[in-house]
Amino acid sequence: MGEVDIDSRIDAIISLLTRLAAGELSARGEMSEAADEIDAIVTGVNMLAEELQANRDEMESRVLQRTVELQELNIDITRLTALGNLLQACDTVDEALDAMKVSLTSLFAGLSGVVYLYRASRNVLEPKVMWGRVSEVHPLLPQDCWGLRRGQPHSVTALNPSLICRHQKQHTGNGICVPMSAHGETSGLLHLTDDSSMPTTSGRLAGTLTAAKTSLASAVSEQSALALANLELRETLRLQAVRDPLTGLLNRRFVDEWIGREVGRTDQSGRSFGVIMADIDHFKQVNDMHGHDAGDQMLKAVAEAIRSSLRPGDLPCRYGGEEFLLLLADVNEQVLLERAEQVRVRIANLQIPHRGGTLLNVTLSAGIALYPRHGATASAVIDAADNALYAAKRGGRNRTALAQRPPLD
């Protein structure tokens, strides 16, 4: 081999090394026909280039995977924030559950899930939100879930074949149970199962219960539990504000709210709503003869009889003292009169036991009025029913009277 050939081959190796150093990892050296020391150097350089290329490919793959994970994390954070905003805008627990179903389906795409909430009895949890490949879900006993028993997330995966919850026996894939807790009390359970056999449009398997998804499940559980607890507290306070503590009926504050809204609806629809103003006859005598305990007992018995006499949607209220107001939407005069008579007859047949075995008899007088027939405003129709009530009292009590139409201008 001539000196010129050696020099040119050395120059080629130097050029190859320069290209590799510049990041051109696809560069390779050419072998000569003679296997000599220079060819060995070229072979070594080529092997080094291939290793560098493999390392760079692996690094680029990791960077790409990490980029995808960060993008998915940003999407999850955005959706989690959107869920929080939705829950804050909800007025009722039912609204919040609807919002959760929409949001959780997106947050846990490819996963199946169930949200359970405790019944008031605290001895069983009922499924409230379901999505994914969930076919039949039954109420859950607290002792059937390791997550609830331990008070912390409990996962079952191929890498962590932990104890399987009894409620998850029918599912053979990965799963996680995350207790939902707020204000120091567990209110429910978020249960996720893996549907990783479902490919996405990108070809990746959907829904794998990664560490990121597990952390997301904990965040969703905490956020949802707090929102639901606040809504339940708000609803409890609202009910306390519009409920009469003695009878459990709605109170005068509720009457004012409802009748104001109903006037607007009725004006738009052209329909009528009715009010029945009812008053216990000779109630003062009951208090005077038998004491206030007997009076309270009578009020509670009458309230329960009124409540059980009405159709779903009719609203019985305690208006004050021994006076009751019944609100009926979308009725005519005949239906209103029939409903008032049903209540009056039911009350007249009551016999209320009192201490010592005394039976207290009770009757009711009632006045009825329709909006807008008997009054052009909410207060006018209530006044009309009140005037009809006093007409029933003057007529002998234990009867129903219809309001008079207001005079034409």
Short mmCIF file of C-alpha atoms in Angstrom, two decimals:
data_model
loop_
_atom_site.label_atom_id
_atom_site.label_comp_id
_atom_site.label_asym_id
_atom_site.label_seq_id
_atom_site.Cartn_x
_atom_site.Cartn_y
_atom_site.Cartn_z
CA MET A 1 0.00 0.00 0.00
CA GLY A 2 1.43 3.33 -1.00
CA GLU A 3 2.12 6.25 1.29
CA VAL A 4 -0.46 8.37 -0.56
CA ASP A 5 -3.17 5.76 0.04
CA ILE A 6 -2.36 5.68 3.74
CA ASP A 7 -2.49 9.45 3.96
CA SER A 8 -5.82 9.60 2.15
CA ARG A 9 -7.32 6.93 4.38
CA ILE A 10 -6.08 8.73 7.50
CA ASP A 11 -7.59 11.92 6.12
CA ALA A 12 -10.87 9.99 5.63
CA ILE A 13 -10.80 8.79 9.24
CA ILE A 14 -10.11 12.34 10.46
CA SER A 15 -13.02 13.58 8.33
CA LEU A 16 -15.25 10.83 9.75
CA LEU A 17 -14.33 11.73 13.32
CA THR A 18 -14.92 15.41 12.56
CA ARG A 19 -18.41 14.65 11.18
CA LEU A 20 -19.22 12.48 14.20
CA ALA A 21 -18.00 15.20 16.55
CA ALA A 22 -20.27 17.65 14.74
CA GLY A 23 -23.26 15.40 15.50
CA GLU A 24 -23.55 13.65 12.12
CA LEU A 25 -23.98 10.25 13.76
CA SER A 26 -25.13 8.62 10.53
CA ALA A 27 -21.61 9.02 9.07
CA ARG A 28 -19.66 5.80 8.51
CA GLY A 29 -16.13 4.99 7.24
CA GLU A 30 -15.48 2.80 4.19
CA MET A 31 -13.40 -0.33 4.44
CA SER A 32 -10.52 -1.05 2.06
CA GLU A 33 -9.90 -4.32 0.34
CA ALA A 34 -6.97 -5.10 2.59
CA ALA A 35 -7.66 -5.80 6.22
CA ASP A 36 -4.99 -3.85 8.03
CA GLU A 37 -4.60 -1.73 11.17
CA ILE A 38 -6.30 1.23 9.54
CA ASP A 39 -9.35 -0.90 8.73
CA ALA A 40 -9.46 -1.91 12.39
CA ILE A 41 -9.52 1.76 13.32
CA VAL A 42 -12.34 2.38 10.84
CA THR A 43 -14.28 -0.57 12.27
CA GLY A 44 -13.86 0.79 15.78
CA VAL A 45 -14.95 4.25 14.71
CA ASN A 46 -18.02 2.79 12.96
CA MET A 47 -18.96 0.81 16.07
CA LEU A 48 -18.56 3.95 18.15
CA ALA A 49 -20.76 5.85 15.70
CA GLU A 50 -23.45 3.17 15.86
CA GLU A 51 -23.39 3.24 19.67
CA LEU A 52 -23.59 7.02 19.69
CA GLN A 53 -26.49 6.85 17.20
CA ALA A 54 -28.31 4.31 19.37
CA ASN A 55 -27.78 6.42 22.48
CA ARG A 56 -29.06 9.53 20.74
CA ASP A 57 -32.09 7.65 19.38
CA GLU A 58 -32.87 6.39 22.88
CA MET A 59 -32.44 9.86 24.35
CA GLU A 60 -34.68 11.41 21.69
CA SER A 61 -37.27 8.72 22.38
CA ARG A 62 -37.15 9.50 26.10
CA VAL A 63 -37.42 13.22 25.44
CA LEU A 64 -40.37 12.62 23.13
CA GLN A 65 -42.05 10.39 25.70
CA ARG A 66 -41.44 12.95 28.44
CA THR A 67 -42.78 15.70 26.18
CA VAL A 68 -45.94 13.68 25.56
CA GLU A 69 -46.30 13.03 29.30
CA LEU A 70 -45.91 16.75 30.06
CA GLN A 71 -48.46 17.61 27.38
CA GLU A 72 -50.88 15.09 28.86
CA LEU A 73 -50.20 16.46 32.34
CA ASN A 74 -50.94 20.00 31.15
CA ILE A 75 -54.17 18.77 29.57
CA ASP A 76 -55.11 16.99 32.81
CA ILE A 77 -54.37 20.11 34.87
CA THR A 78 -56.50 22.18 32.51
CA ARG A 79 -59.37 19.70 32.75
CA LEU A 80 -59.00 19.45 36.52
CA THR A 81 -59.20 23.24 36.77
CA ALA A 82 -62.27 23.21 34.52
CA LEU A 83 -63.89 20.61 36.77
CA GLY A 84 -63.21 22.79 39.80
CA ASN A 85 -64.78 25.79 38.09
CA LEU A 86 -67.82 23.74 37.12
CA LEU A 87 -68.29 22.41 40.64
CA GLN A 88 -68.07 25.92 42.08
CA ALA A 89 -70.85 27.03 39.72
CA CYS A 90 -73.18 24.17 40.72
CA ASP A 91 -76.15 24.89 42.98
CA THR A 92 -77.05 21.31 43.93
CA VAL A 93 -75.38 17.95 44.46
CA ASP A 94 -77.22 16.53 41.43
CA GLU A 95 -75.79 19.28 39.23
CA ALA A 96 -72.32 18.54 40.58
CA LEU A 97 -72.67 14.82 39.83
CA ASP A 98 -73.68 15.62 36.24
CA ALA A 99 -70.65 17.88 35.89
CA MET A 100 -68.40 15.17 37.32
CA LYS A 101 -69.59 12.58 34.81
CA VAL A 102 -68.76 14.83 31.87
CA SER A 103 -65.37 15.86 33.27
CA LEU A 104 -64.21 12.48 34.58
CA THR A 105 -64.95 10.80 31.26
CA SER A 106 -62.38 13.16 29.69
CA LEU A 107 -59.91 13.17 32.58
CA PHE A 108 -59.75 9.37 32.68
CA ALA A 109 -60.18 8.57 28.98
CA GLY A 110 -59.81 4.84 28.42
CA LEU A 111 -60.46 4.08 32.07
CA SER A 112 -63.75 2.90 33.51
CA GLY A 113 -64.93 4.46 36.73
CA VAL A 114 -67.59 4.69 39.39
CA VAL A 115 -68.17 7.37 42.02
CA TYR A 116 -69.94 6.05 45.12
CA LEU A 117 -71.47 8.23 47.84
CA TYR A 118 -72.55 7.23 51.33
CA ARG A 119 -76.24 7.05 52.11
CA ALA A 120 -77.45 9.13 55.03
CA SER A 121 -77.42 5.93 57.13
CA ARG A 122 -73.62 5.69 56.59
CA ASN A 123 -73.83 1.88 56.25
CA VAL A 124 -73.75 1.57 52.46
CA LEU A 125 -72.48 3.52 49.44
CA GLU A 126 -74.54 3.98 46.28
CA PRO A 127 -73.15 4.39 42.74
CA LYS A 128 -73.86 7.94 41.56
CA VAL A 129 -71.57 8.47 38.54
CA MET A 130 -70.45 5.80 36.05
CA TRP A 131 -68.50 5.87 32.79
CA GLY A 132 -66.49 3.59 30.50
CA ARG A 133 -67.00 -0.17 30.39
CA VAL A 134 -69.26 -0.26 33.41
CA SER A 135 -72.26 -2.52 32.90
CA GLU A 136 -73.88 -3.33 36.23
CA VAL A 137 -72.93 -1.67 39.50
CA HIS A 138 -74.42 -2.48 42.88
CA PRO A 139 -74.37 -0.62 46.20
CA LEU A 140 -71.12 -1.07 48.07
CA LEU A 141 -70.57 -2.00 51.70
CA PRO A 142 -67.69 -0.10 53.35
CA GLN A 143 -66.05 -3.33 54.50
CA ASP A 144 -65.86 -4.56 50.88
CA CYS A 145 -63.22 -1.95 49.95
CA TRP A 146 -59.67 -1.92 51.27
CA GLY A 147 -59.36 1.75 50.38
CA LEU A 148 -62.30 2.66 52.62
CA ARG A 149 -61.15 0.37 55.40
CA ARG A 150 -57.62 1.81 55.38
CA GLY A 151 -58.66 5.38 54.64
CA GLN A 152 -56.16 5.79 51.80
CA PRO A 153 -55.82 4.91 48.08
CA HIS A 154 -55.59 1.19 47.42
CA SER A 155 -54.33 -0.01 44.03
CA VAL A 156 -54.07 -3.42 42.40
CA THR A 157 -51.71 -3.67 39.40
CA ALA A 158 -49.51 -6.27 37.76
CA LEU A 159 -46.55 -4.70 39.58
CA ASN A 160 -48.48 -4.46 42.83
CA PRO A 161 -50.71 -7.55 43.20
CA SER A 162 -52.18 -6.33 46.46
CA LEU A 163 -55.35 -7.55 48.12
CA ILE A 164 -58.29 -7.27 45.72
CA CYS A 165 -61.40 -5.52 47.03
CA ARG A 166 -64.52 -7.68 47.07
CA HIS A 167 -66.36 -5.17 44.89
CA GLN A 168 -63.59 -5.51 42.24
CA LYS A 169 -63.62 -9.32 42.00
CA GLN A 170 -65.40 -9.29 38.64
CA HIS A 171 -62.69 -7.08 37.07
CA THR A 172 -59.44 -8.82 36.19
CA GLY A 173 -57.43 -5.74 35.18
CA ASN A 174 -55.67 -3.06 37.18
CA GLY A 175 -57.69 -0.88 39.52
CA ILE A 176 -57.50 1.76 42.20
CA CYS A 177 -59.87 2.81 44.97
CA VAL A 178 -59.52 6.38 46.26
CA PRO A 179 -61.59 7.41 49.31
CA MET A 180 -63.31 10.79 48.94
CA SER A 181 -62.84 12.80 52.13
CA ALA A 182 -63.61 16.36 53.17
CA HIS A 183 -63.65 18.13 56.54
CA GLY A 184 -62.24 15.01 58.19
CA GLU A 185 -65.07 12.73 57.04
CA THR A 186 -65.17 10.15 54.25
CA SER A 187 -68.13 10.83 51.98
CA GLY A 188 -67.57 8.41 49.12
CA LEU A 189 -65.22 6.49 46.86
CA LEU A 190 -63.67 7.00 43.43
CA HIS A 191 -63.03 3.60 41.82
CA LEU A 192 -61.05 3.34 38.55
CA THR A 193 -60.33 0.24 36.45
CA ASP A 194 -57.90 -0.10 33.54
CA ASP A 195 -59.19 -0.55 29.98
CA SER A 196 -55.69 -0.51 28.47
CA SER A 197 -56.71 -2.88 25.69
CA MET A 198 -58.46 0.09 24.06
CA PRO A 199 -56.05 1.74 21.55
CA THR A 200 -56.20 5.46 20.92
CA THR A 201 -56.04 7.09 17.49
CA SER A 202 -52.30 7.51 17.97
CA GLY A 203 -51.86 3.78 18.43
CA ARG A 204 -50.97 4.08 22.13
CA LEU A 205 -52.91 2.08 24.65
CA ALA A 206 -55.48 4.20 26.44
CA GLY A 207 -56.15 4.52 30.10
CA THR A 208 -53.12 2.85 31.65
CA LEU A 209 -53.14 3.46 35.39
CA THR A 210 -49.84 5.31 35.49
CA ALA A 211 -48.43 7.06 38.53
CA ALA A 212 -49.61 10.33 36.99
CA LYS A 213 -53.18 9.03 36.65
CA THR A 214 -53.09 7.74 40.22
CA SER A 215 -52.02 11.17 41.47
CA LEU A 216 -54.71 12.75 39.32
CA ALA A 217 -57.31 10.42 40.85
CA SER A 218 -56.31 11.58 44.33
CA ALA A 219 -56.59 15.24 43.28
CA VAL A 220 -59.99 14.66 41.67
CA SER A 221 -61.21 12.78 44.73
CA GLU A 222 -60.15 15.57 47.10
CA GLN A 223 -61.56 18.35 44.92
CA SER A 224 -64.88 16.58 44.29
CA ALA A 225 -65.37 15.55 47.91
CA LEU A 226 -64.86 19.12 49.11
CA ALA A 227 -67.25 20.54 46.51
CA LEU A 228 -69.96 17.96 47.30
CA ALA A 229 -69.57 18.53 51.05
CA ASN A 230 -69.96 22.29 50.58
CA LEU A 231 -73.04 21.81 48.41
CA GLU A 232 -74.61 19.45 50.95
CA LEU A 233 -73.90 21.94 53.73
CA ARG A 234 -75.38 24.76 51.66
CA GLU A 235 -78.48 22.66 50.94
CA THR A 236 -78.83 21.73 54.62
CA LEU A 237 -78.60 25.37 55.68
CA ARG A 238 -81.08 26.38 53.00
CA LEU A 239 -83.56 23.70 54.11
CA GLN A 240 -83.16 24.79 57.71
CA ALA A 241 -83.88 28.36 56.62
CA VAL A 242 -87.10 27.42 54.80
CA ARG A 243 -88.38 24.66 57.12
CA ASP A 244 -90.56 25.04 60.17
CA PRO A 245 -88.70 23.28 63.01
CA LEU A 246 -91.85 21.99 64.74
CA THR A 247 -93.79 20.49 61.82
CA GLY A 248 -91.08 20.04 59.20
CA LEU A 249 -93.25 21.89 56.68
CA LEU A 250 -91.96 24.71 54.53
CA ASN A 251 -92.16 28.12 56.16
CA ARG A 252 -93.29 31.61 55.23
CA ARG A 253 -89.90 32.54 53.81
CA PHE A 254 -90.24 29.73 51.28
CA VAL A 255 -93.76 30.88 50.42
CA ASP A 256 -92.46 34.32 49.52
CA GLU A 257 -89.68 32.85 47.33
CA TRP A 258 -91.91 30.31 45.57
CA ILE A 259 -94.88 32.51 44.90
CA GLY A 260 -92.68 35.26 43.46
CA ARG A 261 -91.11 32.82 40.99
CA GLU A 262 -94.45 31.19 40.17
CA VAL A 263 -96.07 34.51 39.27
CA GLY A 264 -93.41 34.98 36.57
CA ARG A 265 -93.83 31.45 35.22
CA THR A 266 -97.61 31.71 35.22
CA ASP A 267 -97.55 35.03 33.40
CA GLN A 268 -95.41 33.45 30.68
CA SER A 269 -97.38 30.20 30.34
CA GLY A 270 -100.89 31.59 30.75
CA ARG A 271 -101.71 28.93 33.35
CA SER A 272 -102.90 29.33 36.94
CA PHE A 273 -101.59 28.40 40.35
CA GLY A 274 -103.66 28.06 43.48
CA VAL A 275 -103.31 28.69 47.19
CA ILE A 276 -105.23 27.13 50.04
CA MET A 277 -105.20 29.09 53.29
CA ALA A 278 -106.20 26.77 56.14
CA ASP A 279 -106.60 27.36 59.86
CA ILE A 280 -107.24 24.94 62.74
CA ASP A 281 -110.63 25.63 64.31
CA HIS A 282 -110.72 26.56 68.03
CA PHE A 283 -106.99 26.01 68.41
CA LYS A 284 -106.74 28.45 71.32
CA GLN A 285 -109.14 26.28 73.31
CA VAL A 286 -106.83 23.29 72.87
CA ASN A 287 -103.92 25.26 74.32
CA ASP A 288 -106.06 26.61 77.17
CA MET A 289 -107.61 23.25 78.12
CA HIS A 290 -104.76 20.82 77.47
CA GLY A 291 -101.62 22.94 77.47
CA HIS A 292 -99.12 23.97 74.83
CA ASP A 293 -97.71 20.44 74.55
CA ALA A 294 -101.09 19.29 73.28
CA GLY A 295 -101.18 22.23 70.89
CA ASP A 296 -97.76 21.32 69.50
CA GLN A 297 -98.84 17.69 69.17
CA MET A 298 -101.93 18.76 67.25
CA LEU A 299 -99.90 21.00 64.92
CA LYS A 300 -97.54 18.13 64.09
CA ALA A 301 -100.41 15.68 63.51
CA VAL A 302 -102.28 18.13 61.27
CA ALA A 303 -99.09 18.91 59.33
CA GLU A 304 -98.47 15.22 58.67
CA ALA A 305 -102.08 14.67 57.59
CA ILE A 306 -101.87 17.62 55.19
CA ARG A 307 -98.58 16.37 53.77
CA SER A 308 -99.96 12.88 53.13
CA SER A 309 -103.14 14.24 51.50
CA LEU A 310 -101.38 16.12 48.71
CA ARG A 311 -100.06 15.00 45.34
CA PRO A 312 -96.34 15.08 44.52
CA GLY A 313 -95.40 18.64 43.66
CA ASP A 314 -97.95 20.28 45.96
CA LEU A 315 -96.21 22.27 48.68
CA PRO A 316 -97.59 22.39 52.24
CA CYS A 317 -96.32 25.28 54.37
CA ARG A 318 -96.83 26.46 57.92
CA TYR A 319 -97.74 30.11 57.48
CA GLY A 320 -97.75 31.04 61.15
CA GLY A 321 -99.32 29.85 64.41
CA GLU A 322 -102.11 27.41 63.56
CA GLU A 323 -102.34 28.65 59.97
CA PHE A 324 -101.22 26.63 56.96
CA LEU A 325 -100.77 27.63 53.32
CA LEU A 326 -100.82 25.07 50.52
CA LEU A 327 -99.25 25.96 47.16
CA LEU A 328 -100.42 24.13 44.03
CA ALA A 329 -98.95 24.82 40.60
CA ASP A 330 -100.85 24.42 37.33
CA VAL A 331 -104.38 23.85 38.71
CA ASN A 332 -107.87 25.06 37.92
CA GLU A 333 -110.65 26.01 40.32
CA GLN A 334 -112.21 22.54 40.39
CA VAL A 335 -108.95 20.75 41.18
CA LEU A 336 -108.09 23.32 43.83
CA LEU A 337 -111.48 22.90 45.52
CA GLU A 338 -111.20 19.10 45.44
CA ARG A 339 -107.74 19.18 46.98
CA ALA A 340 -108.88 21.53 49.75
CA GLU A 341 -111.84 19.27 50.53
CA GLN A 342 -109.62 16.18 50.64
CA VAL A 343 -107.42 17.88 53.21
CA ARG A 344 -110.37 19.17 55.26
CA VAL A 345 -112.07 15.75 55.41
CA ARG A 346 -108.80 14.04 56.29
CA ILE A 347 -108.26 16.43 59.19
CA ALA A 348 -111.86 16.06 60.42
CA ASN A 349 -111.30 12.29 60.75
CA LEU A 350 -108.18 12.71 62.85
CA GLN A 351 -108.16 11.61 66.47
CA ILE A 352 -104.98 12.71 68.15
CA PRO A 353 -103.97 10.76 71.28
CA HIS A 354 -102.68 12.86 74.15
CA ARG A 355 -101.16 11.92 77.49
CA GLY A 356 -103.61 10.10 79.72
CA GLY A 357 -105.38 8.60 76.71
CA THR A 358 -107.37 11.72 75.84
CA LEU A 359 -108.33 11.91 72.16
CA LEU A 360 -108.16 15.37 70.64
CA ASN A 361 -110.56 16.06 67.79
CA VAL A 362 -109.68 18.71 65.24
CA THR A 363 -111.28 20.42 62.26
CA LEU A 364 -109.99 22.81 59.66
CA SER A 365 -111.44 25.76 57.79
CA ALA A 366 -109.99 26.71 54.41
CA GLY A 367 -110.13 29.48 51.85
CA ILE A 368 -108.95 28.99 48.28
CA ALA A 369 -107.86 31.41 45.56
CA LEU A 370 -106.34 31.24 42.08
CA TYR A 371 -103.74 33.45 40.47
CA PRO A 372 -104.48 35.55 38.46
CA ARG A 373 -108.24 35.02 38.72
CA HIS A 374 -108.60 36.24 42.31
CA GLY A 375 -105.63 38.61 42.47
CA ALA A 376 -103.30 40.35 40.06
CA THR A 377 -100.29 40.10 42.40
CA ALA A 378 -98.86 37.51 44.77
CA SER A 379 -99.97 39.41 47.87
CA ALA A 380 -103.43 40.01 46.38
CA VAL A 381 -104.10 36.32 45.78
CA ILE A 382 -102.96 35.42 49.32
CA ASP A 383 -105.22 38.15 50.73
CA ALA A 384 -108.08 36.73 48.65
CA ALA A 385 -107.51 33.24 50.10
CA ASP A 386 -107.28 34.72 53.60
CA ASN A 387 -110.60 36.55 53.15
CA ALA A 388 -112.17 33.31 51.91
CA LEU A 389 -110.85 31.54 55.01
CA TYR A 390 -112.59 34.02 57.29
CA ALA A 391 -115.76 33.58 55.25
CA ALA A 392 -115.52 29.84 55.99
CA LYS A 393 -115.07 30.61 59.70
CA ARG A 394 -118.11 32.89 59.70
CA GLY A 395 -120.09 30.22 57.87
CA GLY A 396 -119.70 27.74 60.72
CA ARG A 397 -116.11 26.41 60.44
CA ASN A 398 -115.01 22.98 59.16
CA ARG A 399 -115.69 24.06 55.59
CA THR A 400 -114.03 25.40 52.44
CA ALA A 401 -114.83 28.74 50.82
CA LEU A 402 -113.84 30.08 47.40
CA ALA A 403 -112.41 33.58 47.10
CA GLN A 404 -114.46 36.31 45.47
CA ARG A 405 -113.31 37.82 42.22
CA PRO A 406 -111.98 41.35 42.64
CA PRO A 407 -114.31 44.06 41.31
CA LEU A 408 -113.64 45.29 37.79
CA ASP A 409 -112.23 48.81 37.51
#
